[in-house]
Amino acid sequence: MTETQHAPLRDDPGRAEDAVPAIELAGVRKEYHAYGETVAAVQGVDLAIAQGEFFSLLGPSGCGKTTTMRMVAGFEEPTAGEVYLLGESVTGVPANRRDVNMVFQSYALFPHMSVFENVAFGLRRKRTPKAEITERVTEMLRIVDLTGRERRRPSELSGGQQQRVALARALVNRPRALLLDEPLGALDLKLRQAMQVELKRIQREVGITFVYVTHDQGEALTMSDRIAVMNDGLVEQLGTPREIYERPASKFVAGFIGTSNLLAGDAVESGGGTSVLKHGDGGRIEVGREFATGDKVELTVRPEKMQITADEPGDGLCRVHGKVSEVVYLGTSTNYNVTTDGGADVVVFVQNAMNAEDVARRGDTVWLSWEPQHSYVIGSAE
Amino acid sequence: MRRLRGALAPYLMILPGGLWMAVFFVVPLVFMFSVSLMTGNIIDGFKQTWHWQNYTDGFHTYGDKLVRSLWYGLLATVACIALAYPAAYWIAFKGGRRKSTYLFLLLLPFFVSFVLRTLAWKLVLTDNGPLLGPLRNHGLLPSDFHVLDSGFAVVSGLTYNFLPFMVLPIYVALERIDYRVIEASYDLYASRTQAFLRVVLPLSLPGVFAGVIMTFVPVASDYVNSEVLGGPNNVMIGHIIRTEYFDNSSYALASALSFSLMALLLVGIFAYARALGTEDVLEAAGR
Amino acid sequence: MTADRQAAANRRGASDPALRRGLTTRRGFLGAVGAAAGAAALAGCGIPGRGGNGIVTQADIDEYWHGRSGKGHINWANWPGYMEDDRSTIKAFTKETGISVTYKEAIQEAADWFGKIQAPLAANQSIGFDLMVVTNGIQFTELVELGYLAPLDHHRLPNFARYASAKAKNRAYDRNNIFSIPYVSGITGIAYNSKYVKEPITSIQQLFDPKYKGRVGMMSDSQELGNFGMLALGIDPEKSTEDDWKRAREVLRSQRDKGIVRKYYEQGYIDAVTKGDVWLTMAWSGDVYTLSSPDVKFVVPKEGGTIWSDCMMMPKTAANPVDAIRLMDWLYAPQNNAPLTEYINYVTPVPAVQDIIRKDAAEASAKDKPDLDRLATSPLVFPSPEEYAKLRTYRSLSNAEVPRYQKVFQTISQGA
């Protein structure tokens, strides 16, 4: 990959325009009618995606993320609400007149055309002069590292190369935004990881807003500037990857993003903005909120934040007591599955440092501890 | 032993089909070719003379029928495309869950015997029949206008009879198109027309190509339609070959005519394949 | 010679024989290919001729019949419409003689039939039939020439000798009736639809009249067509020369090229003339008689028409010629032939039948009487001597002439 400096493909929009979101969704709903029933795939979404942002829509299948994106692309019209591109409503504007382009899940390359013609397709439709087409296609193919493959057919390319053709085919049009629908889903793990880095590099190089739809939280966390986690047609949480990961706003987000240990405890004392929860024998968890005594409180702790020791940890740390049910060696780390005295199944990741031996064996009784700021209350269970 | 069997498996699989072709196609073909170079008649017998005179005689007497057969074949094939494409398109893209029902309906006439169908045609298209009679009586048609016993009737009959051979391959080709590819073309600023012309049409061309071969060849050599629906100026070569072989027992001339027809069809199909069957054409259409 | 069978078939609600013919010939065509291929494969190079077997001496006849006796069962191949639907004539024969008959309407077209039986006969094998009915046309000549027919022992044909009309005996196509005796005969003339044709049709020339452009039907059969071309020129087809054929061809060609001919029919003309697709057409007498449509009339033109015969004969490989020839003769007894004639409506070779039908008519109920009266007096079924004088027979063609004749006339209906 050549690292030559070049101007972003999109004309510099200027500061005043920067304030206008590239894409804005206001109260967008989408309902389908099937078999006499009305199903709401998207139940009211409000989003503003800034120019030049790498934005991900993350969620399990059926959460409405793809429908949301298809409404932006113009393949679906919202039942209610408005979609704005650079501040202008695009309601009623068909897909072929929207200045956004899409990278499809299985690439949807034109099988009867060469790589060059695939990439030139949009420019030809816009009646771009021939010389310019050649120049822009060539440049785009250079950016996606496909120089020399112009005459190939899509079927003669590897999955990763097809992926890059799909990307080039969309980007060469210099759209307001690029919509990517699970673009790496068909690639194997190694290639997927390489392409994640590659996508990020290309996005930086062309400076175009990317809206990335994925169900893979790792992918979303790696690449995004911001993530909207969707569930059941609604946005559950909107934030940076760090916010989403470390401070999940709901049980769903906590469960969906990474691995989370869910613990519950009864409030035993409170005051001064904090409470102490009891979890099994000797379990003592401090949280940064006041609860009435006797309240049942649920919280999450990330596995890598926990420590595992045979002796009781020192004051100031949250702790629970339990028994190791499984030890899984993973090379760089070891996972310990622990059943707490309070009846919760938790997992703890321990990095394998130099010459380190297993800190516990199956069947050992251990203490788990963590810093209080790593507890996230997600609600009080009744 | 097992390895040997494994190595032989592919050849064993082609054996039944290959034998079938050898016995029922290649052998008769070679024989017919040798007959086409014989001289004689059924009473005195045919002698292998290796004279090409049957060919020159055939061309001299029936050359225009050969040309007419190819011409009718072309007309009927074009008519088949014009009728089959929209129908196949509609079924493939708008047929929804009833696709197979619609296909079945399209093929339904072919479950009715050829006799009944053509008889019905004659009833409907006869000069004073339910279709032409009223039109003529109202002065909408000239008094000597007729459909039966004309080239139009022959080409219509051919079109009707061979339509499924065009519909099915086109349908299969259209059905195989990934709808996301069409969406991608909309996404890349193509209008509906452009999406059709640049993406759907080129991707369905292999189906049209197959349909043309499956239609044109049997249509050009058909002998029933021209006989039943045609007049004196609509005779096709298939009818002549049948008559020469059968009624006149002119085996040599009939074989020569058959081979001439086959050669013309092969040349035509190869030229067509060279001109239209390559990927460059598909790509040019997509541009 | 098949249109009456079409009419009969139509009466029984069967489909258009022209179409059926299209299908049967398709099958026949494949059969012929296979047969010819097999024969030639055996021959290696070339297909041997089988001509020159048509000359038969009394010694040959005696040799054929020597030591043969009846086996009590006959397989008979005939055309559709040539036997009562209830097969009452056959039943009467079986009742009288004890000989059972398997009757099949196996013959749809002369050429087609020839194609089917040619290969087994060439190999001296049975065709599955003892008795068959073939028209006195080109295929008949070929069967004779190729030596495929059993010579008849006229000692076994007393009824034929006694009752057959002079017109049924010793015709040019089979001198001394060595191989065949007629089953039934028919006249080729002109049928016209008086709804459209407003003048009397009396002459073949009217088939060539440009005012009937696109409204004339001709027959595609090369003998029928050639005959009418020659009759139009005042040539007697039976005595025609090759030059006459060529002159007739030119007349027929110009008739075609002027657009006068709407279509060359094998059988479908009767339907076309009834519906008015063609207004006047060459036609077979029995078709028009059976049609009994008030608009469609049949005439023997003043230049003459032709008379042809569908003849009974036996393949030389017949399993039971003794009983078959008995049936042939039995049919010549007037009382046996009359019911058949009442059904078929063509010209019977047994003139005495006319008296029987007259008698039947006199005794018939009011319902059947008009039909029988009409039949008994019809010149189409019982032509008068004057009528007969106008009728010509097919030219008998030698084996050398057949291909030349075919070449001259076949091309016309094929547009060449």
mmCIF file of N, CA and C in Angstrom, chain A residues 263-278 285-300 372 375-382:
data_model
loop_
_atom_site.group_PDB
_atom_site.id
_atom_site.type_symbol
_atom_site.label_atom_id
_atom_site.label_comp_id
_atom_site.label_asym_id
_atom_site.label_seq_id
_atom_site.Cartn_x
_atom_site.Cartn_y
_atom_site.Cartn_z
ATOM 1 N N LEU A 263 -24.123 -9.511 37.966
ATOM 2 C CA LEU A 263 -24.221 -9.856 39.391
ATOM 3 C C LEU A 263 -25.402 -9.108 39.985
ATOM 4 N N ALA A 264 -25.991 -9.699 41.015
ATOM 5 C CA ALA A 264 -27.067 -9.012 41.718
ATOM 6 C C ALA A 264 -26.761 -9.039 43.212
ATOM 7 N N GLY A 265 -27.155 -7.988 43.902
ATOM 8 C CA GLY A 265 -26.913 -7.953 45.336
ATOM 9 C C GLY A 265 -28.008 -7.173 46.063
ATOM 10 N N ASP A 266 -28.120 -7.430 47.338
ATOM 11 C CA ASP A 266 -29.105 -6.693 48.129
ATOM 12 C C ASP A 266 -28.398 -5.529 48.824
ATOM 13 N N ALA A 267 -29.002 -4.333 48.718
ATOM 14 C CA ALA A 267 -28.408 -3.160 49.369
ATOM 15 C C ALA A 267 -28.478 -3.340 50.887
ATOM 16 N N VAL A 268 -27.337 -3.194 51.541
ATOM 17 C CA VAL A 268 -27.326 -3.367 52.989
ATOM 18 C C VAL A 268 -27.047 -2.051 53.712
ATOM 19 N N GLU A 269 -26.279 -1.180 53.093
ATOM 20 C CA GLU A 269 -26.096 0.143 53.694
ATOM 21 C C GLU A 269 -25.940 1.159 52.584
ATOM 22 N N SER A 270 -26.291 2.397 52.863
ATOM 23 C CA SER A 270 -26.128 3.412 51.831
ATOM 24 C C SER A 270 -25.994 4.778 52.466
ATOM 25 N N GLY A 271 -25.477 5.690 51.713
ATOM 26 C CA GLY A 271 -25.256 7.030 52.229
ATOM 27 C C GLY A 271 -24.080 7.652 51.542
ATOM 28 N N GLY A 272 -24.077 8.967 51.413
ATOM 29 C CA GLY A 272 -22.946 9.677 50.816
ATOM 30 C C GLY A 272 -22.792 9.356 49.343
ATOM 31 N N GLY A 273 -23.907 9.037 48.682
ATOM 32 C CA GLY A 273 -23.842 8.793 47.231
ATOM 33 C C GLY A 273 -23.391 7.407 46.864
ATOM 34 N N THR A 274 -23.192 6.557 47.846
ATOM 35 C CA THR A 274 -22.797 5.196 47.516
ATOM 36 C C THR A 274 -23.679 4.218 48.288
ATOM 37 N N SER A 275 -23.656 2.972 47.803
ATOM 38 C CA SER A 275 -24.345 1.909 48.537
ATOM 39 C C SER A 275 -23.422 0.708 48.607
ATOM 40 N N VAL A 276 -23.669 -0.152 49.536
ATOM 41 C CA VAL A 276 -22.935 -1.409 49.611
ATOM 42 C C VAL A 276 -23.940 -2.537 49.445
ATOM 43 N N LEU A 277 -23.583 -3.446 48.540
ATOM 44 C CA LEU A 277 -24.466 -4.559 48.267
ATOM 45 C C LEU A 277 -23.866 -5.828 48.836
ATOM 46 N N LYS A 278 -24.720 -6.709 49.307
ATOM 47 C CA LYS A 278 -24.271 -8.000 49.807
ATOM 48 C C LYS A 278 -24.556 -9.050 48.721
ATOM 49 N N ILE A 285 -20.042 -5.457 47.587
ATOM 50 C CA ILE A 285 -19.844 -4.684 46.366
ATOM 51 C C ILE A 285 -20.267 -3.256 46.612
ATOM 52 N N GLU A 286 -19.359 -2.362 46.290
ATOM 53 C CA GLU A 286 -19.691 -0.942 46.441
ATOM 54 C C GLU A 286 -20.114 -0.383 45.097
ATOM 55 N N VAL A 287 -21.233 0.383 45.110
ATOM 56 C CA VAL A 287 -21.654 1.033 43.868
ATOM 57 C C VAL A 287 -21.874 2.498 44.114
ATOM 58 N N GLY A 288 -21.723 3.315 43.074
ATOM 59 C CA GLY A 288 -21.766 4.773 43.216
ATOM 60 C C GLY A 288 -23.166 5.343 43.161
ATOM 61 N N ARG A 289 -24.134 4.708 43.828
ATOM 62 C CA ARG A 289 -25.497 5.227 43.842
ATOM 63 C C ARG A 289 -26.144 4.823 45.153
ATOM 64 N N GLU A 290 -27.088 5.644 45.587
ATOM 65 C CA GLU A 290 -27.774 5.291 46.839
ATOM 66 C C GLU A 290 -29.007 4.466 46.533
ATOM 67 N N PHE A 291 -29.148 3.377 47.274
ATOM 68 C CA PHE A 291 -30.358 2.547 47.149
ATOM 69 C C PHE A 291 -30.962 2.373 48.525
ATOM 70 N N ALA A 292 -32.248 2.150 48.549
ATOM 71 C CA ALA A 292 -32.894 1.867 49.842
ATOM 72 C C ALA A 292 -32.452 0.489 50.310
ATOM 73 N N THR A 293 -32.307 0.340 51.588
ATOM 74 C CA THR A 293 -31.876 -0.938 52.138
ATOM 75 C C THR A 293 -32.868 -2.023 51.755
ATOM 76 N N GLY A 294 -32.294 -3.153 51.316
ATOM 77 C CA GLY A 294 -33.151 -4.273 50.890
ATOM 78 C C GLY A 294 -33.432 -4.302 49.400
ATOM 79 N N ASP A 295 -33.088 -3.209 48.699
ATOM 80 C CA ASP A 295 -33.274 -3.207 47.227
ATOM 81 C C ASP A 295 -32.385 -4.263 46.592
ATOM 82 N N LYS A 296 -32.922 -4.929 45.589
ATOM 83 C CA LYS A 296 -32.094 -5.879 44.823
ATOM 84 C C LYS A 296 -31.533 -5.113 43.633
ATOM 85 N N VAL A 297 -30.224 -5.080 43.501
ATOM 86 C CA VAL A 297 -29.569 -4.251 42.479
ATOM 87 C C VAL A 297 -28.776 -5.151 41.513
ATOM 88 N N GLU A 298 -28.907 -4.852 40.198
ATOM 89 C CA GLU A 298 -28.141 -5.618 39.193
ATOM 90 C C GLU A 298 -27.021 -4.766 38.649
ATOM 91 N N LEU A 299 -25.866 -5.393 38.434
ATOM 92 C CA LEU A 299 -24.744 -4.653 37.896
ATOM 93 C C LEU A 299 -23.901 -5.565 37.016
ATOM 94 N N THR A 300 -23.061 -4.945 36.215
ATOM 95 C CA THR A 300 -22.167 -5.739 35.378
ATOM 96 C C THR A 300 -20.734 -5.377 35.663
ATOM 97 N N PRO A 372 -14.010 -0.428 42.497
ATOM 98 C CA PRO A 372 -15.445 -0.055 42.510
ATOM 99 C C PRO A 372 -15.894 0.664 41.247
ATOM 100 N N SER A 375 -17.799 -1.302 38.462
ATOM 101 C CA SER A 375 -19.152 -1.846 38.582
ATOM 102 C C SER A 375 -20.106 -0.913 37.873
ATOM 103 N N TYR A 376 -20.981 -1.473 37.009
ATOM 104 C CA TYR A 376 -21.984 -0.634 36.359
ATOM 105 C C TYR A 376 -23.359 -1.131 36.682
ATOM 106 N N VAL A 377 -24.080 -0.286 37.387
ATOM 107 C CA VAL A 377 -25.435 -0.654 37.770
ATOM 108 C C VAL A 377 -26.315 -0.540 36.534
ATOM 109 N N ILE A 378 -27.048 -1.592 36.228
ATOM 110 C CA ILE A 378 -27.941 -1.508 35.076
ATOM 111 C C ILE A 378 -29.396 -1.569 35.484
ATOM 112 N N GLY A 379 -29.654 -1.514 36.784
ATOM 113 C CA GLY A 379 -31.047 -1.468 37.220
ATOM 114 C C GLY A 379 -31.207 -2.216 38.514
ATOM 115 N N SER A 380 -32.350 -1.989 39.098
ATOM 116 C CA SER A 380 -32.625 -2.728 40.305
ATOM 117 C C SER A 380 -33.717 -3.730 39.995
ATOM 118 N N ALA A 381 -33.412 -4.955 40.306
ATOM 119 C CA ALA A 381 -34.366 -6.019 39.987
ATOM 120 C C ALA A 381 -35.339 -6.182 41.135
ATOM 121 N N GLU A 382 -36.592 -6.318 40.792
ATOM 122 C CA GLU A 382 -37.591 -6.515 41.854
ATOM 123 C C GLU A 382 -37.829 -7.992 42.075
#
